[in-house]
Short mmCIF file of C-alpha atoms and ligand atoms in Angstrom, two decimals:
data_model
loop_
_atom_site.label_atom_id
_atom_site.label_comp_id
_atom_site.label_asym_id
_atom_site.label_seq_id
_atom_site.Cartn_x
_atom_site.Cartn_y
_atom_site.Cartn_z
CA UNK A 1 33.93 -6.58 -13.19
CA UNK A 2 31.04 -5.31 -14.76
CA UNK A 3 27.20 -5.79 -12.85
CA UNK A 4 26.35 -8.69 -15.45
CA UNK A 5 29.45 -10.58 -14.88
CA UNK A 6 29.33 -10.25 -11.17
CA UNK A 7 25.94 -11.01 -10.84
CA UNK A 8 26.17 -14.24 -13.09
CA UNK A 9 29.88 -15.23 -11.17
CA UNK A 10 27.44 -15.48 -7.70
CA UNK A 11 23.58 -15.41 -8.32
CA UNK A 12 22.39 -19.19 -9.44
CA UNK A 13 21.53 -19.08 -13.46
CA UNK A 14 17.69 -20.22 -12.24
CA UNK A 15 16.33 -17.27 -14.89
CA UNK A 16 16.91 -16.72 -18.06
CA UNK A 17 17.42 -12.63 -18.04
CA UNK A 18 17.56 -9.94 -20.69
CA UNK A 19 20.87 -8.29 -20.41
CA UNK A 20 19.68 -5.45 -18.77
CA UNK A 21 20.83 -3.62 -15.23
CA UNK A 22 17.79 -1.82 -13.83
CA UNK A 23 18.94 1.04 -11.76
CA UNK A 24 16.02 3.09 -10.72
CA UNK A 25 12.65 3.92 -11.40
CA UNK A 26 9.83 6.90 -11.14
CA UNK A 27 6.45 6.96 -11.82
CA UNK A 28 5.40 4.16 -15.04
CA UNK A 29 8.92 4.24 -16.00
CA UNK A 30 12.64 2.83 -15.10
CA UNK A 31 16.25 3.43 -16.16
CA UNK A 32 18.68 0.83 -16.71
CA UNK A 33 22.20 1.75 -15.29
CA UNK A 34 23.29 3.91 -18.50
CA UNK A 35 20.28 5.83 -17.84
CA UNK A 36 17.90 4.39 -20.66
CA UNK A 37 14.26 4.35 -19.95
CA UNK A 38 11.44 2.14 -19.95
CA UNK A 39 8.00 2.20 -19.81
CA UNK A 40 7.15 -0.30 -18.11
CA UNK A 41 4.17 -2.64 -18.79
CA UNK A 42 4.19 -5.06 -16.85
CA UNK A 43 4.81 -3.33 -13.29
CA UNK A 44 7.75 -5.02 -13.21
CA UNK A 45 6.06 -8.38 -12.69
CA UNK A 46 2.45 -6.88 -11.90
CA UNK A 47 4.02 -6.12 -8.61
CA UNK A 48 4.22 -2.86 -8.55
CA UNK A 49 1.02 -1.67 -8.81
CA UNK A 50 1.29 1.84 -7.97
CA UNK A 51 4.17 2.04 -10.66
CA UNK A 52 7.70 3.07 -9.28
CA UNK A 53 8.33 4.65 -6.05
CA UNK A 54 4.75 6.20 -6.23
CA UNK A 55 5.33 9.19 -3.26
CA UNK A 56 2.91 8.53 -1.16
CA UNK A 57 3.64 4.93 -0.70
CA UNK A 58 7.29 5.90 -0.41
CA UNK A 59 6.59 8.08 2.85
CA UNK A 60 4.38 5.36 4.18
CA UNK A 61 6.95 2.73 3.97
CA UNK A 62 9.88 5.15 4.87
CA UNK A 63 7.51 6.11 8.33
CA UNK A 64 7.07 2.55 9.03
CA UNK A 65 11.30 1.50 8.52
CA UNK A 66 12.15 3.90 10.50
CA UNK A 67 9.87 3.39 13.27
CA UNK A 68 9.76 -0.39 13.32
CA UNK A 69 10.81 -2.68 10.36
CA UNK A 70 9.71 -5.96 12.17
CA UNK A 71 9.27 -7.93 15.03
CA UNK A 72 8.48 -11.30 16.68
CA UNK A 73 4.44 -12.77 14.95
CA UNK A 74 4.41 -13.80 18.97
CA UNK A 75 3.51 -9.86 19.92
CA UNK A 76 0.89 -7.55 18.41
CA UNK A 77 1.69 -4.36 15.93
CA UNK A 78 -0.73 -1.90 14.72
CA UNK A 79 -0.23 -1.49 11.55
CA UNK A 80 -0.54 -5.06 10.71
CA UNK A 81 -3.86 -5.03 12.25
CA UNK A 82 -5.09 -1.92 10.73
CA UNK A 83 -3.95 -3.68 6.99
CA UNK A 84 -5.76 -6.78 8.13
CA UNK A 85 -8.89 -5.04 9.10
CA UNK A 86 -8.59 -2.82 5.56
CA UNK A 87 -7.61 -5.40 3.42
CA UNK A 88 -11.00 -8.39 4.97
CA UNK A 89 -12.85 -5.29 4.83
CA UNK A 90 -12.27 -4.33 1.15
CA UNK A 91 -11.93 -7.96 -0.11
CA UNK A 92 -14.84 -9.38 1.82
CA UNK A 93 -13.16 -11.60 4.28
CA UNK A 94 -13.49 -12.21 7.78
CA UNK A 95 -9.59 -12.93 8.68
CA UNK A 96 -6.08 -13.33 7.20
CA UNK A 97 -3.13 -15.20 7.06
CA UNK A 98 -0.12 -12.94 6.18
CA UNK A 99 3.26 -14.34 4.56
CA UNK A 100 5.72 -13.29 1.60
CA UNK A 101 4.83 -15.05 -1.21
CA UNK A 102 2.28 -15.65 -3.58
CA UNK A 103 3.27 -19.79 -3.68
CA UNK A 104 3.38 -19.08 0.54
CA UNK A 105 0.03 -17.69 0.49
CA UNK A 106 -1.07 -21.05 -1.79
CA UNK A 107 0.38 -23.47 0.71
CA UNK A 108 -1.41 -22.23 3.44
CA UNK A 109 -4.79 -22.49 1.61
CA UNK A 110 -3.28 -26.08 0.52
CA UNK A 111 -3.01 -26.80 4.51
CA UNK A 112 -6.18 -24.98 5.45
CA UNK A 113 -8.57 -26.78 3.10
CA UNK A 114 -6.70 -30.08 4.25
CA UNK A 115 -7.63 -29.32 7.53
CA UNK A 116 -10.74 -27.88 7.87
CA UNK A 117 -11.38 -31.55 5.71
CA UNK A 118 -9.67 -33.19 8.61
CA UNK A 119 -11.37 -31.70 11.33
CA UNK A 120 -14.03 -32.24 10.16
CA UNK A 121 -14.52 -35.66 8.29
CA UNK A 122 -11.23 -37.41 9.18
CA UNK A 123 -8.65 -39.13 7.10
CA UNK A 124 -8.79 -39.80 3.21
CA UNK A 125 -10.54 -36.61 1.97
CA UNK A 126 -7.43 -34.52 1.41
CA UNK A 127 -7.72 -34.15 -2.53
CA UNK A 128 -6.96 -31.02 -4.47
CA UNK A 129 -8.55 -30.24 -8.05
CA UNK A 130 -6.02 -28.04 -9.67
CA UNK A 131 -6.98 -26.79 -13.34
CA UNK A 132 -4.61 -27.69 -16.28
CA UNK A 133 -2.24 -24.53 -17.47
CA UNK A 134 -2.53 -23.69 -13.93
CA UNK A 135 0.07 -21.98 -12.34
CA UNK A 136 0.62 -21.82 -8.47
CA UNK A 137 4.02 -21.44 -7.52
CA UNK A 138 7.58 -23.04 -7.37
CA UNK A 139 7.64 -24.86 -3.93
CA UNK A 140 7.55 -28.73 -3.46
CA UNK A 141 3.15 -28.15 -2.44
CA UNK A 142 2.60 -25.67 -5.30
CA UNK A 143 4.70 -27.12 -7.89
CA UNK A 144 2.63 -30.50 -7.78
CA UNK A 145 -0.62 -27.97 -7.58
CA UNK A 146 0.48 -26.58 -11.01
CA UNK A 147 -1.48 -28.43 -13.55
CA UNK A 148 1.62 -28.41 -16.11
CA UNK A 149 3.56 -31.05 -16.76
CA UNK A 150 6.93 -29.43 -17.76
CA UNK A 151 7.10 -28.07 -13.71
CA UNK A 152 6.85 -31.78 -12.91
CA UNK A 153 10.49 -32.78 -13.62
CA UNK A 154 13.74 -33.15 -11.87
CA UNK A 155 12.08 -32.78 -8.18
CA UNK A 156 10.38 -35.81 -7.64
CA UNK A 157 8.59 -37.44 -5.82
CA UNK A 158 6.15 -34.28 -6.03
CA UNK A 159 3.75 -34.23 -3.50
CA UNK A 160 0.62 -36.71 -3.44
CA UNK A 161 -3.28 -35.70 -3.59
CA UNK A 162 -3.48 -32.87 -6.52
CA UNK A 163 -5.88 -34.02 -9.57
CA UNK A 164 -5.57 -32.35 -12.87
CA UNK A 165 -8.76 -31.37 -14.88
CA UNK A 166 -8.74 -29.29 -17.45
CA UNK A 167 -10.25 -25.78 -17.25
CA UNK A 168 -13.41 -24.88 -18.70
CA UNK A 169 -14.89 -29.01 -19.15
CA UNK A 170 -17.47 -29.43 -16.45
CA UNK A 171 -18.09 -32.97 -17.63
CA UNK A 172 -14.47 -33.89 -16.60
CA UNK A 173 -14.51 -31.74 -13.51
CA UNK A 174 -17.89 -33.48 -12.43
CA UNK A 175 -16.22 -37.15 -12.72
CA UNK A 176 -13.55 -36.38 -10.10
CA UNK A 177 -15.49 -34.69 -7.77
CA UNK A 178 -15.51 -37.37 -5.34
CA UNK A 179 -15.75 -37.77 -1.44
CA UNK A 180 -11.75 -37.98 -1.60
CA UNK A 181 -11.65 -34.81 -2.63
CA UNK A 182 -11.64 -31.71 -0.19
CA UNK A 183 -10.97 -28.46 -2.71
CA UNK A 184 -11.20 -27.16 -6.25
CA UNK A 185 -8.32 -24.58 -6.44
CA UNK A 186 -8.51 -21.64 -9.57
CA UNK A 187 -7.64 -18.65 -10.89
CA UNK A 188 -10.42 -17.07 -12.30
CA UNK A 189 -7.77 -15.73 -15.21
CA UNK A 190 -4.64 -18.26 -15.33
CA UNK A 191 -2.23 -15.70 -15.69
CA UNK A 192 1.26 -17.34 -16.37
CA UNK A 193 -0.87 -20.20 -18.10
CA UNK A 194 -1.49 -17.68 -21.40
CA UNK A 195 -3.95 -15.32 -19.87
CA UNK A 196 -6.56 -17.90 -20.15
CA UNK A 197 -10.41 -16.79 -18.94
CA UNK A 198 -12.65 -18.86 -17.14
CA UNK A 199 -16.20 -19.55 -18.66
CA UNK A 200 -18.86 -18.08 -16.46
CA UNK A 201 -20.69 -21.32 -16.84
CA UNK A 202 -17.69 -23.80 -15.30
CA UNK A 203 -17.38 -21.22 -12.40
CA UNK A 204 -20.86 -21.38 -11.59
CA UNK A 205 -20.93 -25.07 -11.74
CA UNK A 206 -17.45 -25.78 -9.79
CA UNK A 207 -19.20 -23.49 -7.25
CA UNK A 208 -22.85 -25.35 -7.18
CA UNK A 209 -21.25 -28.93 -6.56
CA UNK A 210 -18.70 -27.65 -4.09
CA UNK A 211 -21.43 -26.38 -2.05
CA UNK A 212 -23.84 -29.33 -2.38
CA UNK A 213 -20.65 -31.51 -1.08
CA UNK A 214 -19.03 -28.75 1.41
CA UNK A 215 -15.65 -29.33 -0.74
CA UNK A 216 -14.11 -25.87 -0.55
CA UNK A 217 -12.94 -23.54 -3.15
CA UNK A 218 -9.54 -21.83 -3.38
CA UNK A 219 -9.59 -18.57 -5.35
CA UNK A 220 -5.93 -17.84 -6.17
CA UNK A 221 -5.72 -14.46 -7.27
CA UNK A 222 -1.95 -13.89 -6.75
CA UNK A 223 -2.04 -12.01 -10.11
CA UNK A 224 -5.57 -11.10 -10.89
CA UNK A 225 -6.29 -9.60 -7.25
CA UNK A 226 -5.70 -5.94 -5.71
CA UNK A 227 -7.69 -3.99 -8.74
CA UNK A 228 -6.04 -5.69 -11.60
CA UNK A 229 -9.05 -6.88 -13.21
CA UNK A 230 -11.07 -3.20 -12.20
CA UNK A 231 -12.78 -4.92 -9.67
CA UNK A 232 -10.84 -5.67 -5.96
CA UNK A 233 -10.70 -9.19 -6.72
CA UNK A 234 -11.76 -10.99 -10.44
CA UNK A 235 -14.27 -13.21 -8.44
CA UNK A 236 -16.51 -10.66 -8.57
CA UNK A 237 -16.71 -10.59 -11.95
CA UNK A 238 -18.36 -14.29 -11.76
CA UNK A 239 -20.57 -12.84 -8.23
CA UNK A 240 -18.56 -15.55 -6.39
CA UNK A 241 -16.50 -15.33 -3.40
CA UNK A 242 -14.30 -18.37 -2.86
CA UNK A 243 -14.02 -19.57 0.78
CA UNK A 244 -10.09 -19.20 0.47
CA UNK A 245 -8.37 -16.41 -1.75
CA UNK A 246 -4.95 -16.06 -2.01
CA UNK A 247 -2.86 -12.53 -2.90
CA UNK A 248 0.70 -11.69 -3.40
CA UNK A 249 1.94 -9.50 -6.28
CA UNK A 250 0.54 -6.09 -6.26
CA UNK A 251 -0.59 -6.18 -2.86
CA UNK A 252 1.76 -4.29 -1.19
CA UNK A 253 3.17 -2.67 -4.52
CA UNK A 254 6.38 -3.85 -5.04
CA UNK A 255 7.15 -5.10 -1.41
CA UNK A 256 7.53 -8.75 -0.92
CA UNK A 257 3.80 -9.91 1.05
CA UNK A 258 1.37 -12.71 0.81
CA UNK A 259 -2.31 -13.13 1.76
CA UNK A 260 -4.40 -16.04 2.38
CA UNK A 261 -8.10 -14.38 2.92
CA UNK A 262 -10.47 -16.85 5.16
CA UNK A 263 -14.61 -17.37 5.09
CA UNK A 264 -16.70 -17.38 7.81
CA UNK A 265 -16.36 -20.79 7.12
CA UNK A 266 -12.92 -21.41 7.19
CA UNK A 267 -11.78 -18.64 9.34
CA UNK A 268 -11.03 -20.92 12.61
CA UNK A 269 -9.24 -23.55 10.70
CA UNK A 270 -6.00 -22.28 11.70
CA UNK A 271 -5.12 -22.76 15.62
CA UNK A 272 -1.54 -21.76 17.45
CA UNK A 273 1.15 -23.83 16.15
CA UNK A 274 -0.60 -24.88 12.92
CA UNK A 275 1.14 -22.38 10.61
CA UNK A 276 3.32 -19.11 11.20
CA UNK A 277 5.96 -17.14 9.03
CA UNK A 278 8.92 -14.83 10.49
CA UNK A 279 8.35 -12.60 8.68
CA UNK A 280 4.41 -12.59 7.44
CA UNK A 281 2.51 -9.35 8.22
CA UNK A 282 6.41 -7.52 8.50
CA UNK A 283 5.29 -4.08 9.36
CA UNK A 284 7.13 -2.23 6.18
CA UNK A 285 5.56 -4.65 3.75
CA UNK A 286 2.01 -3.65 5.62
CA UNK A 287 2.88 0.08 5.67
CA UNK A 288 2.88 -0.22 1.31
CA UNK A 289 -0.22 -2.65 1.53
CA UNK A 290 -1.91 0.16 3.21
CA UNK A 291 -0.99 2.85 0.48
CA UNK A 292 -1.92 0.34 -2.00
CA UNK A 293 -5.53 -0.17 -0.40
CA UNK A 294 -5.87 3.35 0.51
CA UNK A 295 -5.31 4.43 -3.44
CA UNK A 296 -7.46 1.35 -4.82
CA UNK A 297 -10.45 2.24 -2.50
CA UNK A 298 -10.19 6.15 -3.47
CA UNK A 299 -13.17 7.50 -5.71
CA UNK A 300 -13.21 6.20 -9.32
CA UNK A 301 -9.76 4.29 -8.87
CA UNK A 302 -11.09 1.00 -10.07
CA UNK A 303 -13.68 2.61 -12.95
CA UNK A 304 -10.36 4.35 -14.41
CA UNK A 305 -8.83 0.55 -14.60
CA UNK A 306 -11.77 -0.72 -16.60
CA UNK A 307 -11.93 2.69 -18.93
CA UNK A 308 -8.11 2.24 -19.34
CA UNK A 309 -7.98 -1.36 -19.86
CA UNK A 310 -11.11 -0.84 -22.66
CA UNK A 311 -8.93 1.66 -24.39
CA UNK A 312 -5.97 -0.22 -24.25
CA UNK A 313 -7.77 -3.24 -25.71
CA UNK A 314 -9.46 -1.55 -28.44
CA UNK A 315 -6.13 -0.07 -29.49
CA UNK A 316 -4.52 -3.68 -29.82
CA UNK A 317 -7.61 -4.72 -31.65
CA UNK A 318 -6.95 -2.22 -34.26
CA UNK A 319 -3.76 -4.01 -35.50
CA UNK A 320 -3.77 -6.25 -38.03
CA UNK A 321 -1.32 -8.86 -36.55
CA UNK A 322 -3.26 -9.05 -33.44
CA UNK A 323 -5.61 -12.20 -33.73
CA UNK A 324 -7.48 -11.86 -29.89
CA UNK A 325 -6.93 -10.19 -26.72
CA UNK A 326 -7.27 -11.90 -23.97
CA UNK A 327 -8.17 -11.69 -19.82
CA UNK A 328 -10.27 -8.61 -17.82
CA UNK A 329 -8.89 -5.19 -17.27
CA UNK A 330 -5.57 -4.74 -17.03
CA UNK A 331 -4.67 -8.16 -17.32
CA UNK A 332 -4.19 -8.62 -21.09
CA UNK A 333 -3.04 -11.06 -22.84
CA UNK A 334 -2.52 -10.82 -26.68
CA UNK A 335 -2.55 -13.99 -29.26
CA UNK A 336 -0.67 -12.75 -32.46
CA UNK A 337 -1.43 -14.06 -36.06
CA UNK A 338 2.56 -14.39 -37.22
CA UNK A 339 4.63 -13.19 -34.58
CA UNK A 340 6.40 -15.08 -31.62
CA UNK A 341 5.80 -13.28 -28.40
CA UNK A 342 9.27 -14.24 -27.24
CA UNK A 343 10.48 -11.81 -30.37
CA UNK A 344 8.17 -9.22 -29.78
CA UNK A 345 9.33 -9.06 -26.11
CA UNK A 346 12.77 -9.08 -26.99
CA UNK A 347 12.43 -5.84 -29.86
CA UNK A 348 10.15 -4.21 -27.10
CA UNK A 349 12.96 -3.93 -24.84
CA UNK A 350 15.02 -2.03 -27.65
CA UNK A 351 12.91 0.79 -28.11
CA UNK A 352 12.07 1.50 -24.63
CA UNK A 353 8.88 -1.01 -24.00
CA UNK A 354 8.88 -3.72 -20.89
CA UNK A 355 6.17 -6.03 -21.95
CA UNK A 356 6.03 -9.49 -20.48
CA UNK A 357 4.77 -12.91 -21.70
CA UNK A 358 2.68 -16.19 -21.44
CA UNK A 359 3.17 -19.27 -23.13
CA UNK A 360 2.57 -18.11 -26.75
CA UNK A 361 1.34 -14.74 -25.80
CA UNK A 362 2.36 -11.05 -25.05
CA UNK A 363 1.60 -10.19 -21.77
CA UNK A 364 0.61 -6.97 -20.32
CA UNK A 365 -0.02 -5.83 -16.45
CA UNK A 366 0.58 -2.48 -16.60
CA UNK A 367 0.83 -0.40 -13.60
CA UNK A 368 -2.90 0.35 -12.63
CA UNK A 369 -2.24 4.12 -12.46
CA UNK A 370 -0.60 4.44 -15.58
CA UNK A 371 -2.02 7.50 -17.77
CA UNK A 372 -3.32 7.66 -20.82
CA UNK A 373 -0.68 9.19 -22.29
CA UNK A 374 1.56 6.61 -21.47
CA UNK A 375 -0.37 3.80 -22.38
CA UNK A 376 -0.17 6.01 -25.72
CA UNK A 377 3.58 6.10 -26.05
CA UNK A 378 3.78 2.43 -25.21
CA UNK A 379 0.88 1.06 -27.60
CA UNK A 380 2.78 3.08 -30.54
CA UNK A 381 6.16 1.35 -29.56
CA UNK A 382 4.03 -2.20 -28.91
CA UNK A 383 2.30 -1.58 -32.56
CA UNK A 384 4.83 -0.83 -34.17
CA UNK A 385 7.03 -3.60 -33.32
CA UNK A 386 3.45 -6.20 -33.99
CA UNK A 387 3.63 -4.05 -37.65
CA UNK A 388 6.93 -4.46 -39.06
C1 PLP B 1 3.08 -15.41 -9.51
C2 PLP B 1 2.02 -16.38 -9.12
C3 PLP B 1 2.21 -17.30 -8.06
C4 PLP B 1 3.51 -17.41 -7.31
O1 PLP B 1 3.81 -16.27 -6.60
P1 PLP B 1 5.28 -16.09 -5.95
O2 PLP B 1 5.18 -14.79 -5.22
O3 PLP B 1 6.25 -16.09 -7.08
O4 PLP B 1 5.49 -17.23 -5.05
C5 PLP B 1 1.15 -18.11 -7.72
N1 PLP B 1 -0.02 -18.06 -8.37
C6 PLP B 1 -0.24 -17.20 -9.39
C7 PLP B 1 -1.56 -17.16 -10.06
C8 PLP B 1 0.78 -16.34 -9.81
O5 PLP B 1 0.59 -15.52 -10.84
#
């Protein structure tokens, strides 16, 4: 039986898949199992940030498998608390919460605002603003966080205490701002939304009332953290820091690892026996965070992004069926003026392209060390495709 079949005959149909059997990849590029290649932008699902089996990552995680691939969260290991120390240090945190997960590293922000709430003023102030065309994750908590109403079917009854506002209205934000309420969760750039940009002005305001009424703010930057943008995290493109940020995706580039970054504020929330993971932090997951940081903080690494991604941009303006590009860096998103993104995705894949998509939009993450000459070869196969 062939690798579709097989698969299809065992793994649950909960994706709908390209017929495709990826077999291995190098560098910004993978092969399918009769050796066709890809260049792949959208590191595979901007998780592998790095691109494919970068070498130095490799070694790191091979040292760390074969030394020790995990242990018990009740004892100590090094290399956890050297990516901790790296990873607050770099992102401007004073402690972390690791799991696997970008909807993981969401539910324990969930908790940890509800708590610190809690602790603080008691029952009844356990409210979550979510943004509509958010997106933050598929379990039971982050499924009734997402601010869409198609991912609020079948499951029911979701989970209670998540209000829906839409993103960029301040009046409509300011209304439900109320002493129920105990956070404001968003992504700076709602990513599986449609690659949809914050306005400087509702950030600034969703940060000036949270302050005045010490209800926090949850940055989650599962898909716009680790560099994506060009900066570390896309907050800093607004000068904000969020007293929670979440990270999965890239982090550890391409292994499976969550973050949930704590304030000063917020960084004692958290006490034994409140929240745990077997495997959060696993030492082989750390081991590629560690490469990951260690690249991202080298000289010029995140300056190249923003060059790259104002290249890459300028080339997709230059086509006449593009109608706007959307998001910050190397999170792009791209409206188009006839074409269904769907189609575009599908042609892609043909000739040799991995592009993703959002809602109505092509969606690109590519690797954040792809060159230039590959973001060539891809544009020309992207462009021609928008051209035909
Ligand atoms: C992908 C994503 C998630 C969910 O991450 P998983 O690792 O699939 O659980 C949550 N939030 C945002 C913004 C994402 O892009």
């Amino acid at each position: 039986m062939n690798t579709i079949d097989k698969f299809n005959e065992h793994v649950v149909h909960s994706y709908g898949r390209y017929p495709l059997v990826m077999d291995n990849g190098s560098g910004r590029r993978c092969s399918d199992e009769n050796g066709k290649e890809y260049i792949d932008f959208g590191s595979g699902i901007g998780t592998n940030s790095l691109g494919y089996c970068d070498e130095k990552w490799a070694d790191a995680v091979c040292r760390q498998v074969r030394t020790l691939q995990h242990n018990s969260n009740y004892y100590y290991t090094a290399v956890q608390a050297e990516f901790a120390e790296k990873l607050c240090n770099t992102a401007g945190y004073e402690s972390v919460f690791f799991c696997n997960s970008g909807a993981e590293a969401n539910e324990c922000a969930i908790k940890t605002a509800r708590k610190y709430s809690f602790d603080k003023y008691g029952k009844g102030r356990h409210n979550i603003i979510t943004l509509v065309n958010s997106f933050h994750g598929r379990t039971m908590a982050t499924l009734s966080a997402t601010g869409q109403d198609v991912f609020h079917n079948y499951f029911f009854p979701f989970l209670e205490g998540f209000i829906y506002s839409p993103a960029n209205d301040i009046k409509a934000l300011e209304e439900k701002l109320d002493d129920t309420v105990c956070a404001v969760m968003i992504e700076y750039i709602q990513g599986e939304g449609g690659v949809n940009t914050l306005d400087k002005e509702f950030v600034d305001t969703i940060y000036s009332i949270c302050s005045q009424k010490d209800i926090l703010v949850i940055a989650d930057e599962v898909q716009s953290g680790v560099g994506r943008t060009g900066k570390f995290l896309a907050g800093e493109w607004y000068g904000k820091k969020a007293d929670i940020t979440t990270l999965a995706k890239g982090i550890a580039g391409g292994l499976p690892m969550g973050a949930c970054l704590f304030s000063e504020k917020v960084k004692d929330v958290l006490t034994p026996g409140t929240h745990g993971s077997t495997f959060g932090g696993n030492p082989v997951s750390c081991a590629g965070g560690l490469a990951v940081l260690e690249r991202l903080n080298s000289d010029g690494f995140l300056e190249q992004v923003s060059e790259k991604a104002e290249y890459i941009r300028n080339i997709l303006m230059s086509s006449p069926e593009v109608a706007s590009v959307s998001g910050k860096g190397l999170m792009i998103g791209i409206s188009l003026k006839t074409k269904k993104a769907a189609d575009i995705a599908g042609k892609a894949l043909e000739k040799g392209l991995l592009v993703l998509t959002a809602k109505d939009k092509v969606r690109l993450l590519p690797p954040l060390t792809i060159s230039k000459d590959e973001l060539d070869e891809g544009l020309k196969i992207l462009l021609g495709i928008l051209e035909e």
